[in-house]
Tab-separated table of C-alpha atoms and ligand atoms in Angstrom:
chain	number	residue	atom	x	y	z
A	1354	UNK	CA	18.007	12.828	112.844
A	1355	UNK	CA	15.085	14.530	114.384
A	1356	UNK	CA	13.735	14.420	118.122
A	1357	UNK	CA	11.114	11.516	118.181
A	1358	UNK	CA	8.137	13.802	119.357
A	1359	UNK	CA	7.201	17.301	119.489
A	1360	UNK	CA	6.937	19.028	122.677
A	1361	UNK	CA	3.618	18.328	124.567
A	1362	UNK	CA	2.016	21.563	125.449
A	1363	UNK	CA	2.033	20.682	129.094
A	1364	UNK	CA	5.626	19.926	129.257
A	1365	UNK	CA	7.789	22.782	130.948
A	1366	UNK	CA	10.838	22.834	128.935
A	1367	UNK	CA	14.238	23.802	130.776
A	1368	UNK	CA	16.760	21.080	130.297
A	1369	UNK	CA	15.093	20.068	126.956
A	1370	UNK	CA	14.518	23.348	125.112
A	1371	UNK	CA	16.852	22.340	122.489
A	1372	UNK	CA	16.372	18.770	122.005
A	1373	UNK	CA	16.031	18.057	118.381
A	1374	UNK	CA	18.057	21.256	117.301
A	1375	UNK	CA	21.138	20.106	115.745
A	1376	UNK	CA	22.810	23.407	115.756
A	1377	UNK	CA	22.697	23.545	119.669
A	1378	UNK	CA	25.265	20.886	119.540
A	1379	UNK	CA	28.187	23.002	118.169
A	1380	UNK	CA	29.884	25.363	120.056
A	1381	UNK	CA	28.688	28.423	118.069
A	1382	UNK	CA	25.166	27.262	118.310
A	1383	UNK	CA	25.351	26.788	122.033
A	1384	UNK	CA	26.873	30.228	122.649
A	1385	UNK	CA	24.318	31.760	120.485
A	1386	UNK	CA	21.681	30.338	122.648
A	1387	UNK	CA	23.257	31.508	125.947
A	1388	UNK	CA	25.489	28.500	126.538
A	1389	UNK	CA	28.282	29.153	128.719
A	1390	UNK	CA	26.638	32.066	130.588
A	1391	UNK	CA	26.491	30.022	133.769
A	1392	UNK	CA	30.113	29.019	133.849
A	1393	UNK	CA	31.144	32.505	133.082
A	1394	UNK	CA	28.921	33.893	135.991
A	1395	UNK	CA	29.999	31.221	138.168
A	1396	UNK	CA	33.538	31.655	137.828
A	1397	UNK	CA	33.022	35.257	138.692
A	1398	UNK	CA	31.616	34.097	142.077
A	1399	UNK	CA	33.316	32.354	144.887
A	1400	UNK	CA	32.665	28.582	144.986
A	1401	UNK	CA	30.660	28.806	148.051
A	1402	UNK	CA	28.379	31.424	146.655
A	1403	UNK	CA	27.564	29.026	143.721
A	1404	UNK	CA	26.873	26.325	146.314
A	1405	UNK	CA	24.564	28.489	147.913
A	1406	UNK	CA	22.469	29.369	145.028
A	1407	UNK	CA	22.078	25.739	144.241
A	1408	UNK	CA	21.266	24.924	147.832
A	1409	UNK	CA	18.684	27.667	147.964
A	1410	UNK	CA	17.215	26.464	144.675
A	1411	UNK	CA	15.954	23.081	146.493
A	1412	UNK	CA	17.546	21.343	143.348
A	1413	UNK	CA	17.584	17.446	144.534
A	1414	UNK	CA	19.704	14.928	142.744
A	1415	UNK	CA	18.272	13.390	139.649
A	1416	UNK	CA	20.309	9.975	139.638
A	1417	UNK	CA	17.665	8.431	141.766
A	1418	UNK	CA	18.322	9.150	145.697
A	1419	UNK	CA	17.132	12.730	145.369
A	1420	UNK	CA	19.807	13.958	147.618
A	1421	UNK	CA	20.001	18.019	147.767
A	1422	UNK	CA	22.596	18.925	145.055
A	1423	UNK	CA	23.776	22.071	146.954
A	1424	UNK	CA	24.100	20.473	150.491
A	1425	UNK	CA	26.173	17.843	148.940
A	1426	UNK	CA	28.510	20.608	147.264
A	1427	UNK	CA	28.877	22.211	150.679
A	1428	UNK	CA	30.426	19.235	152.071
A	1429	UNK	CA	33.498	20.041	150.043
A	1430	UNK	CA	35.889	22.640	151.551
A	1431	UNK	CA	38.835	24.558	150.504
A	1432	UNK	CA	41.164	22.244	152.149
A	1433	UNK	CA	44.020	22.405	149.745
A	1434	UNK	CA	43.637	19.119	148.740
A	1435	UNK	CA	42.959	17.857	145.121
A	1436	UNK	CA	39.183	17.605	144.526
A	1437	UNK	CA	37.399	15.962	141.865
A	1438	UNK	CA	34.114	16.187	140.467
A	1439	UNK	CA	32.372	12.880	138.807
A	1440	UNK	CA	29.453	13.209	136.530
A	1441	UNK	CA	27.416	10.295	136.711
A	1442	UNK	CA	26.418	9.569	132.835
A	1443	UNK	CA	26.372	5.565	133.194
A	1444	UNK	CA	22.657	5.469	133.077
A	1445	UNK	CA	22.031	1.743	133.417
A	1446	UNK	CA	18.748	1.575	135.177
A	1447	UNK	CA	16.121	-0.298	133.022
A	1448	UNK	CA	13.649	2.169	131.745
A	1449	UNK	CA	15.764	5.163	132.272
A	1450	UNK	CA	16.948	7.230	128.856
A	1451	UNK	CA	17.071	10.916	129.620
A	1452	UNK	CA	20.617	11.344	130.361
A	1453	UNK	CA	21.575	9.990	126.827
A	1454	UNK	CA	19.083	12.746	125.236
A	1455	UNK	CA	20.799	15.584	127.149
A	1456	UNK	CA	24.170	14.562	126.060
A	1457	UNK	CA	23.298	13.867	122.578
A	1458	UNK	CA	21.336	17.097	121.754
A	1459	UNK	CA	23.105	19.547	124.154
A	1460	UNK	CA	26.676	18.018	124.762
A	1461	UNK	CA	27.868	21.448	125.528
A	1462	UNK	CA	25.383	21.841	128.642
A	1463	UNK	CA	26.932	18.817	130.003
A	1464	UNK	CA	30.467	20.114	129.675
A	1465	UNK	CA	29.293	23.489	131.146
A	1466	UNK	CA	27.422	21.857	133.889
A	1467	UNK	CA	30.598	19.580	134.852
A	1468	UNK	CA	33.057	22.566	134.671
A	1469	UNK	CA	30.747	24.706	136.788
A	1470	UNK	CA	30.014	21.921	139.315
A	1471	UNK	CA	33.855	21.372	139.642
A	1472	UNK	CA	34.545	24.776	140.361
A	1473	UNK	CA	31.753	25.065	142.793
A	1474	UNK	CA	33.365	22.323	144.772
A	1475	UNK	CA	36.873	23.645	144.504
A	1476	UNK	CA	37.843	20.894	142.231
A	1477	UNK	CA	40.247	21.591	139.151
A	1478	UNK	CA	39.037	18.350	137.321
A	1479	UNK	CA	35.821	16.912	136.039
A	1480	UNK	CA	35.492	13.393	134.814
A	1481	UNK	CA	32.199	12.420	132.738
A	1482	UNK	CA	31.914	8.823	133.297
A	1483	UNK	CA	29.467	7.748	130.464
A	1484	UNK	CA	27.902	4.312	129.748
A	1485	UNK	CA	30.191	2.736	127.140
A	1486	UNK	CA	27.248	1.684	124.862
A	1487	UNK	CA	26.282	5.223	124.423
A	1488	UNK	CA	28.484	5.734	121.227
A	1489	UNK	CA	26.713	8.800	119.691
A	1490	UNK	CA	26.800	10.520	122.999
A	1491	UNK	CA	30.257	10.032	123.661
A	1492	UNK	CA	31.194	11.539	120.359
A	1493	UNK	CA	29.354	14.326	120.957
A	1494	UNK	CA	30.760	14.961	124.510
A	1495	UNK	CA	34.169	14.335	123.214
A	1496	UNK	CA	33.849	17.020	120.177
A	1497	UNK	CA	32.155	19.388	122.838
A	1498	UNK	CA	35.090	19.145	125.194
A	1499	UNK	CA	37.887	19.538	122.504
A	1500	UNK	CA	35.766	22.697	121.119
A	1501	UNK	CA	35.783	24.040	124.561
A	1502	UNK	CA	39.560	23.789	125.270
A	1503	UNK	CA	39.937	25.114	121.599
A	1504	UNK	CA	38.025	28.231	122.594
A	1505	UNK	CA	39.744	28.779	125.980
A	1506	UNK	CA	36.626	27.927	127.889
A	1507	UNK	CA	38.234	24.925	129.720
A	1508	UNK	CA	41.902	24.531	130.600
A	1509	UNK	CA	44.368	26.588	132.789
A	1510	UNK	CA	42.712	29.785	131.990
A	1511	UNK	CA	39.222	28.999	131.869
A	1512	UNK	CA	37.168	31.798	130.066
A	1513	UNK	CA	40.137	34.208	130.658
A	1514	UNK	CA	39.532	33.864	134.511
A	1515	UNK	CA	42.951	32.607	135.251
A	1516	UNK	CA	41.131	29.553	137.003
A	1517	UNK	CA	41.672	26.353	135.966
A	1518	UNK	CA	39.127	23.670	134.983
A	1519	UNK	CA	39.818	20.605	133.233
A	1520	UNK	CA	36.994	18.107	131.873
A	1521	UNK	CA	37.471	14.570	130.505
A	1522	UNK	CA	35.168	12.051	128.839
A	1523	UNK	CA	35.684	8.588	130.259
A	1524	UNK	CA	33.798	5.634	128.562
A	1525	UNK	CA	32.219	3.430	131.310
A	1526	UNK	CA	32.815	-0.402	131.623
A	1527	UNK	CA	29.247	-1.725	130.484
A	1528	UNK	CA	28.029	-2.647	133.930
A	1529	UNK	CA	24.957	-1.372	135.747
A	1530	UNK	CA	26.916	-1.459	139.001
A	1531	UNK	CA	29.304	1.119	137.812
A	1532	UNK	CA	26.549	3.605	138.161
A	1533	UNK	CA	26.798	3.292	141.901
A	1534	UNK	CA	28.842	6.028	143.026
A	1535	UNK	CA	31.799	4.186	144.462
A	1536	UNK	CA	31.778	1.595	141.912
A	1537	UNK	CA	31.912	4.358	139.477
A	1538	UNK	CA	35.180	5.739	141.059
A	1539	UNK	CA	36.807	2.359	141.195
A	1540	UNK	CA	36.129	1.965	137.467
A	1541	UNK	CA	37.620	5.437	136.897
A	1542	UNK	CA	40.561	4.529	138.676
A	1543	UNK	CA	41.075	1.334	136.233
A	1544	UNK	CA	39.908	-1.128	138.850
A	1545	UNK	CA	36.737	-3.798	138.858
A	1546	UNK	CA	33.746	-1.743	139.426
A	1547	UNK	CA	32.841	-3.005	142.783
A	1548	UNK	CA	31.162	-0.431	145.260
A	1549	UNK	CA	32.977	0.510	148.490
A	1550	UNK	CA	32.138	0.202	151.842
A	1551	UNK	CA	31.041	3.539	153.504
A	1552	UNK	CA	32.462	5.416	155.264
A	1553	UNK	CA	34.666	6.848	154.140
A	1554	UNK	CA	32.077	8.845	152.181
A	1555	UNK	CA	33.456	10.462	148.681
A	1556	UNK	CA	33.421	13.851	150.127
A	1557	UNK	CA	36.269	12.641	152.448
A	1558	UNK	CA	37.910	10.023	150.379
A	1559	UNK	CA	36.583	9.510	146.716
A	1560	UNK	CA	38.609	9.283	143.471
A	1561	UNK	CA	42.202	8.472	143.981
A	1562	UNK	CA	41.307	9.073	147.980
A	1563	UNK	CA	40.684	12.663	147.268
A	1564	UNK	CA	37.505	14.560	148.340
A	1565	UNK	CA	35.250	13.903	145.346
A	1566	UNK	CA	31.691	14.815	144.612
A	1567	UNK	CA	29.250	12.374	142.329
A	1568	UNK	CA	26.401	14.105	140.515
A	1569	UNK	CA	23.983	13.021	137.874
A	1570	UNK	CA	23.875	14.717	134.226
A	1571	UNK	CA	20.652	16.173	134.689
A	1572	UNK	CA	21.419	17.532	138.145
A	1573	UNK	CA	24.583	19.302	136.781
A	1574	UNK	CA	22.690	20.923	133.857
A	1575	UNK	CA	20.043	21.985	135.878
A	1576	UNK	CA	22.450	23.519	138.268
A	1577	UNK	CA	23.520	25.859	135.161
A	1578	UNK	CA	20.130	27.215	134.648
A	1579	UNK	CA	19.687	27.864	138.582
A	1580	UNK	CA	22.780	29.953	138.538
A	1581	UNK	CA	21.845	31.983	135.389
A	1582	UNK	CA	18.258	32.573	136.388
A	1583	UNK	CA	18.356	32.304	140.297
A	1584	UNK	CA	17.075	30.240	143.097
A	1585	UNK	CA	13.590	31.674	143.075
A	1586	UNK	CA	13.065	31.116	139.461
A	1587	UNK	CA	13.679	27.638	139.806
A	1588	UNK	CA	11.615	27.086	142.813
A	1589	UNK	CA	8.446	28.501	140.750
A	1590	UNK	CA	8.341	24.782	139.255
A	1591	UNK	CA	6.616	22.714	141.583
A	1592	UNK	CA	3.567	22.252	144.095
A	1593	UNK	CA	3.428	25.699	145.989
A	1594	UNK	CA	2.557	23.670	149.120
A	1595	UNK	CA	5.733	21.465	148.850
A	1596	UNK	CA	9.079	23.245	148.852
A	1597	UNK	CA	11.086	19.992	149.227
A	1598	UNK	CA	10.665	19.034	145.397
A	1599	UNK	CA	11.378	22.126	143.238
A	1600	UNK	CA	12.127	22.497	139.387
A	1601	UNK	CA	11.425	20.466	136.390
A	1602	UNK	CA	12.385	16.628	135.814
A	1603	UNK	CA	12.858	14.647	132.987
A	1604	UNK	CA	10.552	11.589	132.660
A	1605	UNK	CA	11.723	8.457	130.364
A	1606	UNK	CA	8.511	6.692	129.172
A	1607	UNK	CA	8.709	3.165	127.781
A	1608	UNK	CA	6.851	0.107	127.883
A	1609	UNK	CA	2.981	-0.379	126.587
A	1610	UNK	CA	2.288	3.346	126.239
A	1611	UNK	CA	0.795	5.056	123.264
A	1612	UNK	CA	3.527	7.979	123.195
A	1613	UNK	CA	6.899	6.807	124.713
A	1614	UNK	CA	10.002	9.088	124.889
A	1615	UNK	CA	11.162	11.662	127.244
A	1616	UNK	CA	9.023	14.198	128.987
A	1617	UNK	CA	10.117	17.481	131.007
A	1618	UNK	CA	7.444	18.226	133.696
A	1619	UNK	CA	7.315	20.540	136.463
A	1620	UNK	CA	7.606	18.830	139.643
A	1621	UNK	CA	4.054	18.210	141.153
A	1622	UNK	CA	2.359	17.302	137.865
A	1623	UNK	CA	-0.492	14.890	138.362
A	1624	UNK	CA	0.744	11.316	137.480
A	1625	UNK	CA	-2.685	10.339	136.076
A	1626	UNK	CA	-2.802	13.144	133.641
A	1627	UNK	CA	0.729	12.202	132.645
A	1628	UNK	CA	0.083	8.872	131.741
A	1629	UNK	CA	-3.326	9.057	130.404
A	1630	UNK	CA	-3.560	12.660	128.657
A	1631	UNK	CA	0.336	13.396	127.898
A	1632	UNK	CA	1.506	9.667	127.194
A	1633	UNK	CA	-1.864	8.763	125.639
A	1634	UNK	CA	-2.250	5.669	127.862
A	1635	UNK	CA	-2.024	2.168	126.715
A	1636	UNK	CA	-1.926	1.566	123.067
A	1637	UNK	CA	-4.808	0.044	120.945
A	1638	UNK	CA	-7.499	0.692	123.507
A	1639	UNK	CA	-5.890	-1.675	126.222
A	1640	UNK	CA	-6.018	-1.008	129.990
A	1641	UNK	CA	-2.769	-0.107	131.860
A	1642	UNK	CA	-2.278	-2.789	134.383
A	1643	UNK	CA	1.044	-1.834	136.339
A	1644	UNK	CA	3.396	1.111	136.155
A	1645	UNK	CA	6.974	1.291	137.584
A	1646	UNK	CA	7.359	5.005	138.227
A	1647	UNK	CA	10.963	5.634	138.898
A	1648	UNK	CA	13.219	3.101	137.139
A	1649	UNK	CA	13.048	-0.574	137.859
A	1650	UNK	CA	13.971	-0.544	141.374
A	1651	UNK	CA	10.954	1.295	143.003
A	1652	UNK	CA	7.613	-0.355	143.910
A	1653	UNK	CA	5.121	-1.067	141.323
A	1654	UNK	CA	1.983	0.950	141.265
A	1655	UNK	CA	-1.791	-0.019	140.478
A	1656	UNK	CA	-3.820	2.129	137.977
A	1657	UNK	CA	-5.574	3.488	141.008
A	1658	UNK	CA	-2.531	4.392	142.562
A	1659	UNK	CA	-1.369	6.213	139.461
A	1660	UNK	CA	-4.645	8.054	138.989
A	1661	UNK	CA	-4.014	9.836	142.433
A	1662	UNK	CA	-0.209	10.191	142.480
A	1663	UNK	CA	1.743	13.653	142.003
A	1664	UNK	CA	4.866	13.690	140.251
A	1665	UNK	CA	7.475	14.742	142.960
A	1666	UNK	CA	9.427	12.925	145.471
A	1667	UNK	CA	7.042	13.287	148.351
A	1668	UNK	CA	3.933	12.513	145.945
A	1669	UNK	CA	5.586	9.146	144.739
A	1670	UNK	CA	6.426	8.118	148.272
A	1671	UNK	CA	2.789	9.103	149.349
A	1672	UNK	CA	1.478	6.890	146.593
A	1673	UNK	CA	3.749	3.827	147.678
A	1674	UNK	CA	6.511	4.261	145.598
A	1675	UNK	CA	9.401	6.589	144.661
A	1676	UNK	CA	10.486	9.104	141.953
A	1677	UNK	CA	13.880	7.330	141.709
A	1678	UNK	CA	15.467	8.061	138.413
A	1679	UNK	CA	12.287	9.117	136.629
A	1680	UNK	CA	12.081	6.079	134.418
A	1681	UNK	CA	8.298	5.303	133.890
A	1682	UNK	CA	7.772	1.738	132.826
A	1683	UNK	CA	4.189	0.974	131.553
A	1684	UNK	CA	2.504	-2.318	131.549
A	1685	UNK	CA	-0.717	-3.328	129.955
A	1686	UNK	CA	-3.401	-5.753	130.703
A	1687	UNK	CA	-1.847	-8.671	128.366
A	1688	UNK	CA	1.373	-8.567	130.574
A	1689	UNK	CA	2.053	-11.522	133.056
A	1690	UNK	CA	3.312	-9.969	135.988
A	1691	UNK	CA	5.152	-13.104	137.094
A	1692	UNK	CA	6.895	-12.949	134.049
A	1693	UNK	CA	7.841	-9.270	134.295
A	1694	UNK	CA	8.966	-9.414	137.687
A	1695	UNK	CA	11.265	-12.291	137.019
A	1696	UNK	CA	12.728	-10.542	134.194
A	1697	UNK	CA	13.573	-7.615	136.589
A	1698	UNK	CA	14.966	-10.110	138.970
A	1699	UNK	CA	17.173	-12.101	136.353
A	1700	UNK	CA	18.597	-8.481	135.480
A	1701	UNK	CA	19.777	-7.952	138.932
A	1702	UNK	CA	21.181	-11.232	139.467
A	1703	UNK	CA	23.215	-10.617	136.392
A	1704	UNK	CA	24.512	-7.558	137.360
A	1705	UNK	CA	25.356	-8.196	141.082
A	1706	UNK	CA	28.993	-7.875	141.756
A	1707	UNK	CA	28.618	-10.593	144.011
A	1708	UNK	CA	30.784	-9.063	147.025
A	1709	UNK	CA	27.724	-9.522	149.402
A	1710	UNK	CA	26.272	-13.045	150.026
A	1711	UNK	CA	22.760	-11.219	150.581
A	1712	UNK	CA	22.781	-9.944	147.432
A	1713	UNK	CA	24.851	-12.849	145.270
A	1714	UNK	CA	22.703	-15.647	146.565
A	1715	UNK	CA	19.569	-13.452	147.417
A	1716	UNK	CA	19.108	-12.441	143.688
A	1717	UNK	CA	20.168	-15.718	142.317
A	1718	UNK	CA	17.531	-17.524	144.316
A	1719	UNK	CA	14.944	-14.756	143.937
A	1720	UNK	CA	15.320	-15.394	140.205
A	1721	UNK	CA	15.364	-18.956	140.368
A	1722	UNK	CA	12.083	-18.972	142.453
A	1723	UNK	CA	10.226	-16.559	140.169
A	1724	UNK	CA	11.206	-18.589	137.121
A	1725	UNK	CA	9.910	-21.767	138.677
A	1726	UNK	CA	6.603	-20.044	139.361
A	1727	UNK	CA	6.375	-18.530	135.948
A	1728	UNK	CA	7.049	-21.869	134.492
A	1729	UNK	CA	4.164	-23.522	136.366
A	1730	UNK	CA	6.623	-25.506	138.625
A	1731	UNK	CA	6.370	-23.580	141.836
A	1732	UNK	CA	5.925	-25.134	145.327
A	1733	UNK	CA	3.660	-24.287	148.243
A	1734	UNK	CA	6.374	-22.427	150.117
A	1735	UNK	CA	7.692	-20.255	147.451
A	1736	UNK	CA	5.764	-17.218	148.096
A	1737	UNK	CA	6.824	-17.368	151.765
A	1738	UNK	CA	10.514	-17.884	150.742
A	1739	UNK	CA	10.507	-15.262	148.134
A	1740	UNK	CA	9.373	-12.713	150.930
A	1741	UNK	CA	11.962	-14.232	153.388
A	1742	UNK	CA	14.685	-13.763	150.995
A	1743	UNK	CA	13.687	-10.273	150.191
A	1744	UNK	CA	13.835	-9.502	153.811
A	1745	UNK	CA	17.262	-10.965	154.238
A	1746	UNK	CA	18.475	-8.926	151.158
A	1747	UNK	CA	17.161	-5.268	152.324
A	1748	UNK	CA	19.252	-2.942	154.247
A	1749	UNK	CA	22.065	-5.211	154.839
A	1750	UNK	CA	24.479	-4.989	151.916
A	1751	UNK	CA	27.481	-2.556	150.807
A	1752	UNK	CA	25.362	-1.234	148.261
A	1753	UNK	CA	21.426	-0.890	147.404
A	1754	UNK	CA	21.679	-3.020	144.397
A	1755	UNK	CA	20.312	-5.937	146.654
A	1756	UNK	CA	17.373	-3.936	147.803
A	1757	UNK	CA	16.504	-2.925	144.319
A	1758	UNK	CA	16.086	-6.360	143.420
A	1759	UNK	CA	13.948	-7.006	146.519
A	1760	UNK	CA	11.550	-4.196	146.029
A	1761	UNK	CA	9.681	-4.970	142.877
A	1762	UNK	CA	9.412	-8.411	143.986
A	1763	UNK	CA	7.670	-7.459	147.344
A	1764	UNK	CA	5.378	-4.946	145.708
A	1765	UNK	CA	4.595	-7.236	142.713
A	1766	UNK	CA	3.828	-10.206	145.348
A	1767	UNK	CA	1.638	-7.613	147.653
A	1768	UNK	CA	-0.377	-6.102	144.394
A	1769	UNK	CA	-0.759	-8.908	141.985
A	1770	UNK	CA	-0.429	-11.995	144.349
A	1771	UNK	CA	-3.419	-13.545	142.788
A	1772	UNK	CA	-1.693	-14.013	139.584
A	1773	UNK	CA	1.208	-15.744	141.420
A	1774	UNK	CA	-1.356	-17.941	143.260
A	1775	UNK	CA	-3.285	-18.928	139.819
A	1776	UNK	CA	0.223	-19.970	138.805
A	1777	UNK	CA	0.902	-22.103	141.755
A	1778	UNK	CA	-2.784	-23.497	141.706
A	1779	UNK	CA	-1.880	-25.064	138.294
A	1780	UNK	CA	1.629	-26.467	139.367
A	1781	UNK	CA	1.921	-30.227	139.884
A	1782	UNK	CA	4.247	-29.449	143.076
A	1783	UNK	CA	1.279	-27.938	144.882
A	1784	UNK	CA	-0.790	-30.920	146.209
A	1785	UNK	CA	-3.396	-28.272	147.451
A	1786	UNK	CA	-3.465	-24.626	147.521
A	1787	UNK	CA	-4.677	-24.660	151.007
A	1788	UNK	CA	-1.493	-26.114	151.645
A	1789	UNK	CA	0.220	-22.833	150.572
A	1790	UNK	CA	-2.055	-20.730	152.766
A	1791	UNK	CA	-1.403	-23.038	155.814
A	1792	UNK	CA	2.424	-22.326	155.569
A	1793	UNK	CA	1.688	-18.732	155.799
A	1794	UNK	CA	-0.267	-19.313	158.870
A	1795	UNK	CA	2.202	-21.329	160.537
A	1796	UNK	CA	4.938	-18.844	159.842
A	1797	UNK	CA	2.722	-16.266	161.493
A	1798	UNK	CA	2.039	-18.502	164.531
A	1799	UNK	CA	5.646	-19.153	164.621
A	1800	UNK	CA	6.227	-15.597	166.105
A	1801	UNK	CA	9.821	-14.783	164.510
A	1802	UNK	CA	9.519	-11.185	163.608
A	1803	UNK	CA	10.702	-12.357	159.994
A	1804	UNK	CA	8.010	-14.557	159.732
A	1805	UNK	CA	5.432	-12.056	161.018
A	1806	UNK	CA	6.537	-9.573	158.660
A	1807	UNK	CA	6.420	-12.111	155.992
A	1808	UNK	CA	2.717	-12.930	156.737
A	1809	UNK	CA	1.626	-9.675	157.363
A	1810	UNK	CA	2.887	-8.512	153.827
A	1811	UNK	CA	1.088	-11.425	152.410
A	1812	UNK	CA	-2.290	-9.844	153.912
A	1813	UNK	CA	-2.747	-13.036	156.374
B	981	FMN	C1	23.109	0.087	141.635
B	981	FMN	C2	23.121	1.557	141.202
B	981	FMN	C3	23.285	1.992	140.014
B	981	FMN	C4	23.053	3.542	139.874
B	981	FMN	N1	23.457	3.852	138.433
B	981	FMN	C5	23.059	5.368	138.573
B	981	FMN	C6	23.234	5.893	137.300
B	981	FMN	O1	23.270	5.093	136.243
B	981	FMN	N2	23.436	7.248	137.148
B	981	FMN	C7	23.184	8.319	138.196
B	981	FMN	O2	23.257	9.204	138.107
B	981	FMN	N3	23.027	7.591	139.603
B	981	FMN	C8	23.262	6.091	139.774
B	981	FMN	N4	22.982	5.499	140.982
B	981	FMN	C9	23.259	6.717	142.166
B	981	FMN	C10	24.551	6.952	142.152
B	981	FMN	O3	24.997	6.252	143.198
B	981	FMN	C11	24.470	8.431	142.851
B	981	FMN	O4	23.692	8.360	144.106
B	981	FMN	C12	24.349	9.535	141.945
B	981	FMN	O5	24.865	9.754	140.700
B	981	FMN	C13	24.352	10.907	142.524
B	981	FMN	O6	24.066	11.834	141.637
B	981	FMN	P1	23.006	13.009	141.980
B	981	FMN	O7	23.175	13.218	143.457
B	981	FMN	O8	23.050	14.110	141.111
B	981	FMN	O9	21.613	12.312	141.864
B	981	FMN	C14	23.211	4.259	141.116
B	981	FMN	C15	23.021	3.531	142.344
B	981	FMN	C16	23.044	2.455	142.490
B	981	FMN	C17	22.985	1.715	143.923
B	982	SF4	S1	24.529	-5.283	147.258
B	982	SF4	FE1	25.160	-6.618	145.558
B	982	SF4	S2	25.904	-5.107	143.791
B	982	SF4	FE2	26.168	-3.890	145.863
B	982	SF4	S3	28.138	-4.206	146.653
B	982	SF4	FE3	26.651	-5.981	147.517
B	982	SF4	S4	27.165	-7.670	145.965
B	982	SF4	FE4	27.662	-5.962	145.119
């Protein structure tokens, strides 16, 4: 089994250095490459010192939200309670497949990151919650954990330090929602993976009602490199004028692109150069039409927006989207945007846990309306209705799955409205297209804040 592509000269390899190197999977091979030096060093420090190095490095969570990892760790105090670390390896966001590669090529790096993270938050137990379909990474992780226990790296006397660190691998339940941190904890406890209302936050009452930290695979592995090499070393990767986004990040690239795959880039890399030079643009001489840069739940970008965007948290926000999980989905000029957005909506409707009516009903209605437009049966009010539903789905639910469905719909409608309009014009349910535009204007005159927002976002 070989890694799909040789590293591109413009990649900055830290986490991906040993992708494709089968020897790095074994305990002996991992140790020969400097493995477990981070855990050893951390176990010789006070947990709060480990927290501080990671805090100083500026590392932000790679699971999507970008919350600073060291700050999250600093919420955990030595209070005598049983603490837990959960490594979020559920990776179900469409377009995202980076954690899979970290786990399958460097499973000991994950075990090391979890053990080190657990120690840093005063926990003696770490769980790796892995997407159930990831059979090969699960086997790799289980073997790595077994070998680490066999070598005395894990256990009651971890690395001969007298400190206790246990790591367990847990197969996920096969639902996207189980990647949400509180749903993950419910699932780990053997219950249905429904998100919990916050507060209480996991740092106060998480897994088994004890103080808990949840971190993405990539965040934990990046933290091991920071502990070994120092915060300053990590900060060198990134834009000098942007201390808020440091280090490297793995980007998963898929869709209509010449060279798909995982790429590790320094924060701040120009997105246009990444798409066209590193990944080769759209295949067969076609043009890129749209890109979702951070996993399916972030706003869609046009090619012009991509050309000037920068690959870090602030750069993507400035371009009108988000860095998210780093799943880059590329669509070329053959793609029907109504069809693509309808597909995304169907995914979210299928994955909604149905606890919140705004999400349960909103994802279902969004899908129904988008599919009716896609099939040429839209009505004059459909675009208004879609935006009004999206408004009702945003910022009002237990978790952000509902918002994640609304976001690509709203941005898709804003940026590719002409494609929606073309389908409506041809629909037998629309007597005249002027009817649709009048509906928007009526809504605007109506003066309700929602109607005004709907009209504004339609460019009226
Ligand atoms: C619906 C939903 C699905 C999510 N799926 C994942 C996932 O698969 N992996 C992940 O790390 N974070 C996922 N997250 C984000 C987690 O809730 C959490 O923020 C993250 O694991 C924290 O780790 P980090 O601070 O290291 O980024 C998801 C969030 C939501 C709302
Ligand atoms: S927003 Fe959706 S997925 Fe999240 S808790 Fe509510 S119903 Fe469940």
